[in-house]
Short mmCIF file of C-alpha atoms and ligand atoms in Angstrom, two decimals:
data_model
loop_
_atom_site.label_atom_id
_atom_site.label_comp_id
_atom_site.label_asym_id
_atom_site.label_seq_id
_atom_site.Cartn_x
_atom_site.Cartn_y
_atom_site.Cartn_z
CA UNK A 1 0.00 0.00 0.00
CA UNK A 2 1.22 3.58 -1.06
CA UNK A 3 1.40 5.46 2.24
CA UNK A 4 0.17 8.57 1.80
CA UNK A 5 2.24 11.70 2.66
CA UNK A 6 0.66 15.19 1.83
CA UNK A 7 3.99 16.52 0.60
CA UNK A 8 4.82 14.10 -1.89
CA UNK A 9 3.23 12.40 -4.96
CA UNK A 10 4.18 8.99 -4.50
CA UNK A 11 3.16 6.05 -7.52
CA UNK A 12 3.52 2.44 -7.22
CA UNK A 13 6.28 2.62 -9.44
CA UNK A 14 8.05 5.69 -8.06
CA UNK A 15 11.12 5.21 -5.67
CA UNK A 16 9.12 6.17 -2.37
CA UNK A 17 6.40 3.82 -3.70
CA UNK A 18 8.87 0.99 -4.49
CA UNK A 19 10.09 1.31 -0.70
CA UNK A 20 7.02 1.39 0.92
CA UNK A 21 5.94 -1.86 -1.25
CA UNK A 22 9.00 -3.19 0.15
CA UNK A 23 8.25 -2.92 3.37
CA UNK A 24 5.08 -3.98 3.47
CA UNK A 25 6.19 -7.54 2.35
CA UNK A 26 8.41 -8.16 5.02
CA UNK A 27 5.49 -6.47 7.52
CA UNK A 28 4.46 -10.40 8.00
CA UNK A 29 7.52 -11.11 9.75
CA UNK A 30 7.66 -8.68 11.38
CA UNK A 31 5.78 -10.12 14.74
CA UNK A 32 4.90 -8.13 17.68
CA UNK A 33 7.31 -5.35 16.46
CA UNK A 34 5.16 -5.00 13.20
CA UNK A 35 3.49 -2.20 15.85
CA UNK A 36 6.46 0.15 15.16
CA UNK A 37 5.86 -0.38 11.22
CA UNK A 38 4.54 2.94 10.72
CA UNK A 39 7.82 4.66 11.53
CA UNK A 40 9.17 3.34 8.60
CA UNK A 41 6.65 4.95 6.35
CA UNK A 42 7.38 8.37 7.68
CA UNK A 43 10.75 10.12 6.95
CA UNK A 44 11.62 11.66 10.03
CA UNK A 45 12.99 14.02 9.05
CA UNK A 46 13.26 16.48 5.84
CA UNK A 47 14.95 19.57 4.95
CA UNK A 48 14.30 21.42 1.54
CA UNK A 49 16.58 24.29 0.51
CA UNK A 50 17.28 26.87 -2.02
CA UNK A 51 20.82 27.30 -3.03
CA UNK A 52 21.32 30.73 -5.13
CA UNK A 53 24.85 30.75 -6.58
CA UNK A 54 26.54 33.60 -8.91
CA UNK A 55 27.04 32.20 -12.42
CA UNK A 56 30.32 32.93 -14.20
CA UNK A 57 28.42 34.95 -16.69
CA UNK A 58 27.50 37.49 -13.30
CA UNK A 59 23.47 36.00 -13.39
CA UNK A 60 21.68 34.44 -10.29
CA UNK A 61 20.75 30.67 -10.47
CA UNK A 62 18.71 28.78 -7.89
CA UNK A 63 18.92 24.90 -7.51
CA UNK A 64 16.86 22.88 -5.12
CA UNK A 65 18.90 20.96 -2.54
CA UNK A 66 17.61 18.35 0.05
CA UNK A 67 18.76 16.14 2.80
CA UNK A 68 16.41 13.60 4.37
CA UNK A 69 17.06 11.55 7.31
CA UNK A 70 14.95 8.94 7.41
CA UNK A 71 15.66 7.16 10.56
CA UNK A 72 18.08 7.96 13.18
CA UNK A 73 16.71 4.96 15.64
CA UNK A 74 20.31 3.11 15.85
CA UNK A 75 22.25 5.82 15.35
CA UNK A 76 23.52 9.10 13.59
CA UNK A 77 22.40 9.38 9.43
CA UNK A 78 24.31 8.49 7.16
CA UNK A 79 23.99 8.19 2.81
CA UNK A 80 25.55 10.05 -0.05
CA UNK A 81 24.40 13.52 -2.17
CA UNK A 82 23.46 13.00 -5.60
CA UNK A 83 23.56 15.67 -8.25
CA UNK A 84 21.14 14.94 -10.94
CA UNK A 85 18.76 16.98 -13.11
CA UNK A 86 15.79 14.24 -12.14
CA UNK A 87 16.37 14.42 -8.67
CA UNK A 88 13.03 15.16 -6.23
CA UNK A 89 12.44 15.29 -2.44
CA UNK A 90 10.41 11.50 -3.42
CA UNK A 91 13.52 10.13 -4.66
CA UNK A 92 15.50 11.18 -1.73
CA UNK A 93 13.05 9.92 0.89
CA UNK A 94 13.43 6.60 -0.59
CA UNK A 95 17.61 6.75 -0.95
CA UNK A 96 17.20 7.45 2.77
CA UNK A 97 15.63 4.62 3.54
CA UNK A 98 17.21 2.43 1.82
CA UNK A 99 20.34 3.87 3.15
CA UNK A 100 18.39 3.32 7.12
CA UNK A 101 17.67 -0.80 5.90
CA UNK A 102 21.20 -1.58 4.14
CA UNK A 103 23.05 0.23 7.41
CA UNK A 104 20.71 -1.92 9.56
CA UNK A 105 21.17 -4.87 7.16
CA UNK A 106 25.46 -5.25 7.64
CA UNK A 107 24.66 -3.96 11.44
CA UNK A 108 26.33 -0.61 11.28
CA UNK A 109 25.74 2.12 13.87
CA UNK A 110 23.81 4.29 12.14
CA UNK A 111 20.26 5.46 10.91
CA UNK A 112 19.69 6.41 7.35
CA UNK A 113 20.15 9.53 5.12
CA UNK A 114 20.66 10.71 1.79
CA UNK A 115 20.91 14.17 0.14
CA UNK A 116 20.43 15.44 -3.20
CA UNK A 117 20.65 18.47 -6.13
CA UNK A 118 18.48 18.97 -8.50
CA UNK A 119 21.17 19.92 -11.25
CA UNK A 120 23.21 18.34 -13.99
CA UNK A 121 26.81 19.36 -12.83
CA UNK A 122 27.88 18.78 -16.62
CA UNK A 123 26.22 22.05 -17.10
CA UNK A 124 28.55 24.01 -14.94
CA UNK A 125 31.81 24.98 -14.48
CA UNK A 126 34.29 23.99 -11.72
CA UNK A 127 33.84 27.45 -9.84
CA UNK A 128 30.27 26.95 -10.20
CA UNK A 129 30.57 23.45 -9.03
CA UNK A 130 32.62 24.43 -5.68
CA UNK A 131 29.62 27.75 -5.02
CA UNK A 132 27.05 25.39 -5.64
CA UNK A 133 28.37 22.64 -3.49
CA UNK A 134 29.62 24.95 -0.34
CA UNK A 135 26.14 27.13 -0.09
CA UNK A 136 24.21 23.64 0.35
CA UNK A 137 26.28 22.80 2.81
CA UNK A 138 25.93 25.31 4.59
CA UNK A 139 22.25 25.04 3.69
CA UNK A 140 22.12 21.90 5.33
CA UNK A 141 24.33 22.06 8.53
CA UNK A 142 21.49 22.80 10.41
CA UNK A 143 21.45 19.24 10.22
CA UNK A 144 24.13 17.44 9.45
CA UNK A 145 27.72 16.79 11.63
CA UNK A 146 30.25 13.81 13.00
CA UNK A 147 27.09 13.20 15.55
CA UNK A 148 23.88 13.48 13.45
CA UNK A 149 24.39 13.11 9.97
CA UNK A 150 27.59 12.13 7.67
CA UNK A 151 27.18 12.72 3.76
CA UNK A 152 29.25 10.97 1.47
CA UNK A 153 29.53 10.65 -2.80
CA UNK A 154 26.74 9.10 -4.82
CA UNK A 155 26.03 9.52 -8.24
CA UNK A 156 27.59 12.61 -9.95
CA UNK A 157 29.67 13.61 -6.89
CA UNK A 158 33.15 12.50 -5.99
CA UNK A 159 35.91 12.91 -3.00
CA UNK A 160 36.53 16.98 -4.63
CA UNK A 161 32.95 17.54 -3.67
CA UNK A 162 33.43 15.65 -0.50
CA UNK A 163 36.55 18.11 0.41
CA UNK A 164 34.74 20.76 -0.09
CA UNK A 165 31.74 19.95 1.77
CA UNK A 166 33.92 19.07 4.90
CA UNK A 167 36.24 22.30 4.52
CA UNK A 168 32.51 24.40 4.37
CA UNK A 169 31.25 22.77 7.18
CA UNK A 170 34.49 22.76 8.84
CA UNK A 171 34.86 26.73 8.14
CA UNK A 172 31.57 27.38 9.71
CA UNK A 173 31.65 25.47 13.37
CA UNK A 174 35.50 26.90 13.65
CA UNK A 175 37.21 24.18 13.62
CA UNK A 176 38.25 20.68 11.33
CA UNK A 177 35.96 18.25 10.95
CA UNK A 178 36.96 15.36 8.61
CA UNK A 179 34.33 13.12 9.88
CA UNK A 180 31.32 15.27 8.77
CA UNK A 181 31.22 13.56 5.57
CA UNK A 182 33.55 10.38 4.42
CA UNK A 183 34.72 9.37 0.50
CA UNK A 184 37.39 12.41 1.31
CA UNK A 185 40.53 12.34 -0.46
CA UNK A 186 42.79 10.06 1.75
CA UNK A 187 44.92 13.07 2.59
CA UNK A 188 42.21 14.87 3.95
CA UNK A 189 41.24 11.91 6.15
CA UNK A 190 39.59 9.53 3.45
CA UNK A 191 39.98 6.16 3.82
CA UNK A 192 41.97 3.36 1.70
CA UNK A 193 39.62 1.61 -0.70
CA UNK A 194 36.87 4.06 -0.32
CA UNK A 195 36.75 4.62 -3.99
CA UNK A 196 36.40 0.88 -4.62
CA UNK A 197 34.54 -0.19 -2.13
CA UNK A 198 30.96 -0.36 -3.12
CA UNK A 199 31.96 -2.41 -6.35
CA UNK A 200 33.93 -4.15 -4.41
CA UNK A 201 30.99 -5.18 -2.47
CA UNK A 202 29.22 -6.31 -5.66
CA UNK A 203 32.03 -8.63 -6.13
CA UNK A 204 32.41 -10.52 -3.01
CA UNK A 205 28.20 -10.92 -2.51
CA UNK A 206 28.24 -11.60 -6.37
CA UNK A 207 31.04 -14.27 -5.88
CA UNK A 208 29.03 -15.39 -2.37
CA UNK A 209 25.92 -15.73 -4.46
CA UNK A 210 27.57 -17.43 -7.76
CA UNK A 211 29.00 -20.09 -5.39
CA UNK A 212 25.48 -20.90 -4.36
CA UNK A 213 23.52 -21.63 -7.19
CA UNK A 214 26.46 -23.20 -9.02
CA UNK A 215 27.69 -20.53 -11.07
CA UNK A 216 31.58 -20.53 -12.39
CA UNK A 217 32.64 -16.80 -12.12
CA UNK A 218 35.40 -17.48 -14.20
CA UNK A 219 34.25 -17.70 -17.97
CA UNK A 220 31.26 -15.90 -16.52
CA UNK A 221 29.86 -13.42 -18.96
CA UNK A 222 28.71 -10.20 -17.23
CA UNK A 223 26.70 -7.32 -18.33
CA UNK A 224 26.80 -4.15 -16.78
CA UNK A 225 24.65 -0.68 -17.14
CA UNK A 226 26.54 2.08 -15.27
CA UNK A 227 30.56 2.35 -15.72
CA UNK A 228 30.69 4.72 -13.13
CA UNK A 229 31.99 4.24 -9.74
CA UNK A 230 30.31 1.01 -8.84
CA UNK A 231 29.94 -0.57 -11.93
CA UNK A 232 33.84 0.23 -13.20
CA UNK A 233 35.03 -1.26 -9.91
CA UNK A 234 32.93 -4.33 -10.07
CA UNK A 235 33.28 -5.11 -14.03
CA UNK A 236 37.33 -4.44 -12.68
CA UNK A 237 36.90 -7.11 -9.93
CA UNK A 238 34.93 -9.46 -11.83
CA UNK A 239 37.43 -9.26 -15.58
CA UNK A 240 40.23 -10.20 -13.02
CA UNK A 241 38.33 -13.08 -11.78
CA UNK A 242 38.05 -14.45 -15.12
CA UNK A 243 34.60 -13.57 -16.37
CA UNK A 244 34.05 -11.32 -19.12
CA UNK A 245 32.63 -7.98 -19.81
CA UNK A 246 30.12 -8.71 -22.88
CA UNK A 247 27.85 -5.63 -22.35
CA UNK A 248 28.00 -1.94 -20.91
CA UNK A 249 25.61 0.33 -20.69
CA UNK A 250 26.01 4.21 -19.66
CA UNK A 251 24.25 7.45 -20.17
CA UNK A 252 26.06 8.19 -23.66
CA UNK A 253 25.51 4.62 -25.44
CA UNK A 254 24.93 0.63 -25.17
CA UNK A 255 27.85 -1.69 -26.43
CA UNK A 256 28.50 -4.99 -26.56
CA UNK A 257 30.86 -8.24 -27.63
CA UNK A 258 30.45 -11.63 -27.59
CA UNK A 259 33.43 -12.42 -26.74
CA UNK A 260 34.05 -9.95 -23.92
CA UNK A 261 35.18 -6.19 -23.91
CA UNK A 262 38.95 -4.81 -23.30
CA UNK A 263 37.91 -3.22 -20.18
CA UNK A 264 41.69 -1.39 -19.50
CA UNK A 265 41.08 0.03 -23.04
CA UNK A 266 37.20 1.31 -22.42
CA UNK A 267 37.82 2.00 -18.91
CA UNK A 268 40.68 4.84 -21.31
CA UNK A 269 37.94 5.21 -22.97
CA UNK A 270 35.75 6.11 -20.93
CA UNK A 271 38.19 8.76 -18.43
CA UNK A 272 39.08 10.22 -22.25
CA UNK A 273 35.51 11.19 -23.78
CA UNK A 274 33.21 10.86 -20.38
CA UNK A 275 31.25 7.63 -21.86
CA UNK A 276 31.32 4.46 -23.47
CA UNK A 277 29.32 5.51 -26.58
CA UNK A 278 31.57 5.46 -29.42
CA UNK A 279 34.16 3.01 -28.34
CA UNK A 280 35.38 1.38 -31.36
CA UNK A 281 36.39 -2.50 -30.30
CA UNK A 282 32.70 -2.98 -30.02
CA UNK A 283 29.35 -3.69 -31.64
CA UNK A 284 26.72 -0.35 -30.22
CA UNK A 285 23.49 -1.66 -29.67
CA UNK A 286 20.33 0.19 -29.08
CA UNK A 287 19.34 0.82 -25.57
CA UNK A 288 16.12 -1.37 -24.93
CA UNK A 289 18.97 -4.54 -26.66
CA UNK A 290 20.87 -4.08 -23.91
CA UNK A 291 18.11 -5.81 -21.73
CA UNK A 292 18.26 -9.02 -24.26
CA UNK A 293 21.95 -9.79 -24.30
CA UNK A 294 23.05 -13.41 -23.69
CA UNK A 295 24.57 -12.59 -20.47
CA UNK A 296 24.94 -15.06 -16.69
CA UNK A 297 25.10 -12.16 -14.13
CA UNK A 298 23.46 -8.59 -14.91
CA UNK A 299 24.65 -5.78 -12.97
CA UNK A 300 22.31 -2.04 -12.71
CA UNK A 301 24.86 0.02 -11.46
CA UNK A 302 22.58 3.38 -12.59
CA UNK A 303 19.75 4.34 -11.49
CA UNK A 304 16.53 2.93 -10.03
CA UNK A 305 13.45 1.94 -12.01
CA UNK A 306 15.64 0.07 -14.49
CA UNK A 307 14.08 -3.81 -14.08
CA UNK A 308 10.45 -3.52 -15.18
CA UNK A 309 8.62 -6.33 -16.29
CA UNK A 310 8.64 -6.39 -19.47
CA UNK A 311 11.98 -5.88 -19.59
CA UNK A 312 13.07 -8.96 -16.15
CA UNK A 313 10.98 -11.04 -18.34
CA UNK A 314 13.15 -10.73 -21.52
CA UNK A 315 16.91 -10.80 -19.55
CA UNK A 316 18.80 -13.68 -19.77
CA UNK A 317 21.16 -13.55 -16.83
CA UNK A 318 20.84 -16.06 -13.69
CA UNK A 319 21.68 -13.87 -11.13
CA UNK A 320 21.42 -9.65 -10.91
CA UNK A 321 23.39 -7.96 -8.47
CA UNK A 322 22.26 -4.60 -7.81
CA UNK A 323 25.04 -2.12 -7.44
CA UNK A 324 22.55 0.67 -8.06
CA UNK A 325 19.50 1.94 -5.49
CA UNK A 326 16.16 0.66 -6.28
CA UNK A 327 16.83 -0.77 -9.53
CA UNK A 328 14.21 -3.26 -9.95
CA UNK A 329 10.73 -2.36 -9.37
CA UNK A 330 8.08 -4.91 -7.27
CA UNK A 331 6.57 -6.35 -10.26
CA UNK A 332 9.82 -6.44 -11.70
CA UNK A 333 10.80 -8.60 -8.91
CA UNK A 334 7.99 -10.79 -9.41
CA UNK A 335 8.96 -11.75 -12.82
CA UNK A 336 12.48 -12.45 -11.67
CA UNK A 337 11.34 -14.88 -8.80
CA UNK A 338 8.72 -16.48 -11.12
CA UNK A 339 11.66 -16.91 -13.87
CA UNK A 340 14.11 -18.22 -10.73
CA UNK A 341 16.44 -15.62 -11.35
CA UNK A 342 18.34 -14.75 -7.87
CA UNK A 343 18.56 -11.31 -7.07
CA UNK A 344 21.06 -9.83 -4.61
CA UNK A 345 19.39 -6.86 -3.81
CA UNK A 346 20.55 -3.00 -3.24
CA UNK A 347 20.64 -3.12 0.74
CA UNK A 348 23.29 -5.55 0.89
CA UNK A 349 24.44 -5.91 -2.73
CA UNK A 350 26.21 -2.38 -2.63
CA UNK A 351 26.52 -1.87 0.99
CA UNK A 352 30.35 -2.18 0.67
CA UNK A 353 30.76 1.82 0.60
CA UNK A 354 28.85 2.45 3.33
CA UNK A 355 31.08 0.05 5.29
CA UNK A 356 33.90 1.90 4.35
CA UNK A 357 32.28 5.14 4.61
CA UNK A 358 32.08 4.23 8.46
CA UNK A 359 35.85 2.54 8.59
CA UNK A 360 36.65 6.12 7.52
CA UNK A 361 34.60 8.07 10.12
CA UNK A 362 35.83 5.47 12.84
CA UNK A 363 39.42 6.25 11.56
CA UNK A 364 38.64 9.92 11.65
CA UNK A 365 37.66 9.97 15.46
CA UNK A 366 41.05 8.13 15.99
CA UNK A 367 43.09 9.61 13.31
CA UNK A 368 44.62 6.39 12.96
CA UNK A 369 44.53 4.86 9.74
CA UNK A 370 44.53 1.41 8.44
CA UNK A 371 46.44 -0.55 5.42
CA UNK A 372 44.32 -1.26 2.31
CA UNK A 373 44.77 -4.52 3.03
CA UNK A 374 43.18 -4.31 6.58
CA UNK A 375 40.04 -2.51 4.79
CA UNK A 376 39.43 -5.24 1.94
CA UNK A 377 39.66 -7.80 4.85
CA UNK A 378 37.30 -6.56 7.11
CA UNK A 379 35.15 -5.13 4.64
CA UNK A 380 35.12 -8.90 3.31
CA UNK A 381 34.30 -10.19 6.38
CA UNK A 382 31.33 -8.01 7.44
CA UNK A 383 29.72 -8.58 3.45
CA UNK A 384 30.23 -12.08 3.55
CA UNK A 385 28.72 -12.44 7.26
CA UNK A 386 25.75 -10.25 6.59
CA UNK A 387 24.78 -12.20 3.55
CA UNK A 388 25.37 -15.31 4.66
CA UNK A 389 23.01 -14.21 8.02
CA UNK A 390 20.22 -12.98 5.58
CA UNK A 391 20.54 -15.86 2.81
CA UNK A 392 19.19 -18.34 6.93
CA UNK A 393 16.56 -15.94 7.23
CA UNK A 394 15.29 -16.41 3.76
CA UNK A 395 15.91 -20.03 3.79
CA UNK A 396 13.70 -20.14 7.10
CA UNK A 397 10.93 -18.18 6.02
CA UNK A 398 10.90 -19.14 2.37
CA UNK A 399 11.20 -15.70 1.08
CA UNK A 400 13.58 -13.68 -1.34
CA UNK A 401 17.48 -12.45 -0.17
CA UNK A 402 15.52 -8.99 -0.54
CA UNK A 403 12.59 -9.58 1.66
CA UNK A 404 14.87 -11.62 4.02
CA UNK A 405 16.86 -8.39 3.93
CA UNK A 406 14.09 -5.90 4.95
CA UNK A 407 13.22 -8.38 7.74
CA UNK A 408 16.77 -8.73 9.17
CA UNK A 409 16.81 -4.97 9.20
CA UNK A 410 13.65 -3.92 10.10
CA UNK A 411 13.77 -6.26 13.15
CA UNK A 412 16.94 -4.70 14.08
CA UNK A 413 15.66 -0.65 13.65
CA UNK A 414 12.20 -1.67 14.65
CA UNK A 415 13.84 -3.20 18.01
CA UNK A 416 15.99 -0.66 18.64
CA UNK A 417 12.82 1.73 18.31
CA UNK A 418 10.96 -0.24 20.79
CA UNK A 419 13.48 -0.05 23.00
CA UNK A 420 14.35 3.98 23.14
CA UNK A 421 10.15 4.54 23.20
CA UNK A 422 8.81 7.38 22.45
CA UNK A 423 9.67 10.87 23.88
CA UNK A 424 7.82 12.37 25.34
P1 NAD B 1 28.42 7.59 -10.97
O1 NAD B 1 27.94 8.98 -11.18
O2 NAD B 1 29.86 7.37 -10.69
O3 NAD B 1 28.04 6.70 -12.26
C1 NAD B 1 26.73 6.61 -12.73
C2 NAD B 1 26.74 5.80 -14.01
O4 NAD B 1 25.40 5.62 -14.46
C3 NAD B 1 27.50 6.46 -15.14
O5 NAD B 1 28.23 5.49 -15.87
C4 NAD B 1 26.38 7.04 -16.01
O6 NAD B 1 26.74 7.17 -17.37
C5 NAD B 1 25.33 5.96 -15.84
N1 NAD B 1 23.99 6.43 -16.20
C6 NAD B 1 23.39 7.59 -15.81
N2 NAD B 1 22.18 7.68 -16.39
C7 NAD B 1 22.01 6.56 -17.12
C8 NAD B 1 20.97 6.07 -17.94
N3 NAD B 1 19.84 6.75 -18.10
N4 NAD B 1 21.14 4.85 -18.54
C9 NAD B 1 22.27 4.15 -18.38
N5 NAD B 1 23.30 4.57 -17.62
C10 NAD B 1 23.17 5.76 -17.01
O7 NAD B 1 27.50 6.98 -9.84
P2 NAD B 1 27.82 5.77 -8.85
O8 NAD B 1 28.36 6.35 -7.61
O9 NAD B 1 28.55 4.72 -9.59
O10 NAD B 1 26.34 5.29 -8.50
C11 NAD B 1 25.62 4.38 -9.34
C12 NAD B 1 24.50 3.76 -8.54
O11 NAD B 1 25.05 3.09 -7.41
C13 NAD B 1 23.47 4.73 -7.97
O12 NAD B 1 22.20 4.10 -7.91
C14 NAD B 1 23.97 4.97 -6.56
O13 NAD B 1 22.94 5.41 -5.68
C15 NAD B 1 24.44 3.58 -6.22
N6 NAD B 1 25.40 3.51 -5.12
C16 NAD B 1 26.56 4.23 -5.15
C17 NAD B 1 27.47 4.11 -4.09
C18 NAD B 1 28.81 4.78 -4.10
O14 NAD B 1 29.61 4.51 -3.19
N7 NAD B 1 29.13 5.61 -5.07
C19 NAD B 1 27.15 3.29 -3.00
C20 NAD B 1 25.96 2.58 -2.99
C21 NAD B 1 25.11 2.69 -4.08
#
């Protein structure tokens, strides 16, 4: 059921609607703390700015910023900011809480938020960039600190933006604070394997998951849409294990080979014109074929709404990983279980950067800072364990890895919810 929120016009198919469908699935198994189920319907919190900047041509632009926190139950809030032309207060609400259900989900300390502009960033210059970036900060720290909320890069920002958002908020309370927002450069207090992390993630639940239905990763052919930050580092992680790239998908053009693509040479590609469209070593497809390419593992490592039905009815892959947010829709997933097509989903799929996002605000505190290698372990560890604990749950309860998700997070916010009661 679509909750209904005055403030927002929410479909079944639209990202707050998509959540809410969500959670009412796992509501079921929920048991006595299914009483609490409403607070997870209800951001709890929402902030909606204006951020005027000076152009370089001497006009006056507006942009409209947000942050949401969602749920600070188990802990301060903590998700990326997103530049993007499309983005709206309903899409951040649900980034939020998905951000509150994957932190629950690999038992992190923290609640859920995410932040976003409604801009394409291609459209301005550096200069403008930096204004842009440092007046919604400062827009937003009202809110946001080490303590109560901790941004961090998503898509169309990067550790730059991340430097600058700490150095604003940093300029304002008087004094340095690197762990206002993590995925800073690692000589500003960012962490090793930050950058990586998230596909990363993909990799080792992707690997997890192959294992268990019988799937060889090496000789594996993957198809990915998104060669940004996740899906470069995943299609990276994967080529090196052996399987190979036979499809990629961005926002400048679909291509594809049979026989697998020179990633070093795209990913040159790629850095050199800003997309994959136009890369020669390949066949460029239209971008509906992408969906019907003989593929074994599909990874959305975009943007959500991708996996309709029409479109998980015609894919060909046995398992998806989603390095994206919401990239399958309900009924999407419906065609995917009916087809027995295993989906790792988005709240523990690409939960690898928010791991590291909080190695790097627990390093930050200490200012003591780990080895690469100590990252990849631990952040190994906690993936592997938190899939491995929600793969029993769905086992017991007969449900999907992303219902079994939901409940192993729910239970744990939900819980945590009964226990702090209400104030007053
Ligand atoms: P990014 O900006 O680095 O890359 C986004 C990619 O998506 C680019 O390759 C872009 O060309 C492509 N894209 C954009 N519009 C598209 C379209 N209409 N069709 C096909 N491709 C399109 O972003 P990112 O950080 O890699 O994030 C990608 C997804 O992963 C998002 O859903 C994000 O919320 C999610 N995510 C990111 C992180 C992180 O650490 N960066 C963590 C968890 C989840």
């Amino acid at each position: 059921m679509v909750a209904s929120l005055s403030y927002v016009h929410v479909t079944p198919d639209s990202p707050w609607g998509t959540y809410i469908a969500q959670v009412d699935r796992v509501i079921p198994y929920l048991g006595a703390l299914g009483r609490w189920a409403e607070t997870l319907k209800r951001p709890k919190r929402s902030l909606i700015v204006d951020i005027p900047i000076e152009m370089d041509d001497g006009s006056i632009r507006h942009f409209e910023g947000f942050r949401v926190q969602h749920s600070l139950t188990r802990g301060p809030g903590k998700g990326g900011v997103r530049y993007h032309p499309d983005v709206t207060l309903e899409e951040v609400m649900a980034l939020s809480a998905w951000m509150s259900i994957k932190n629950a989900a690999v038992n992190l300390p923290y609640g859920g938020a995410k932040g976003g502009i409604r801009v394409d960033p291609r459209q301005l210059s550096l200069k403008e960039l930096e204004k842009l970036t440092r007046r919604y900060t400062s827009e937003i720290g009202i809110i946001i600190g080490p303590h109560q909320d901790i941004p961090a890069p998503d898509v169309n920002t990067n550790s730059q933006i991340m430097a600058w958002m700490m150095d604003t908020y940093s300029m304002n309370v008087g004094a340095t604070a690197t762990g206002v927002v993590t995925g800073k450069p690692v000589h500003l207090g960012g962490s090793l394997g930050r950058v990586k992390a998230t596909g990363r993630g993909v990799f080792v639940t992707g690997c997890e998951a192959a294992k268990r239905i019988g799937l060889a990763v090496p000789g594996a052919r993957v198809a990915v849409q998104g060669l940004g930050n996740v899906g470069s580092a995943a299609a990276e992680l994967f080529a090196q294990a052996g399987a190979h790239i036979v499809a990629v998908q961005d926002h400048t053009g679909t291509i594809a080979r049979a026989s697998g693509l020179d990633l070093s040479a795209l990913l040159a590609h790629v850095r050199a014109t800003g997309g994959v469209g136009g890369f020669k070593e390949a066949e460029a497809l239209d971008p509906e074929s992408f969906w019907d390419v003989a593929c074994d593992i599909l990874i959305p490592a975009a943007l959500e709404g991708q996996l309709t039905p029409s479109r998980a009815q015609r894919i060909k892959a046995r398992l998806v990983l989603e390095g994206a947010n919401g990239p399958t829709l309900p009924s999407g997933d419906d065609v995917l279980k009916d087809r027995n097509i295993l989906v790792v989903p988005d709240v523990i799929c690409n939960a690898g950067g928010v791991t590291v996002s909080y190695f790097e605000w627990v390093q930050d505190f200490s200012s003591f800072f780990w080895t690469e290698d100590e990252i990849n372990q631990r952040l190994d560890k906690i993936m592997v364990h938190a899939l491995s604990h929600i793969w029993d749950t769905a086992d017991r309860h007969r449900i999907s890895l992303r219902t079994a998700t939901f409940a192993v997070a729910c239970e744990r916010i939900l819980s945590a919810r009964a226990d702090r009661g209400l104030y007053p």
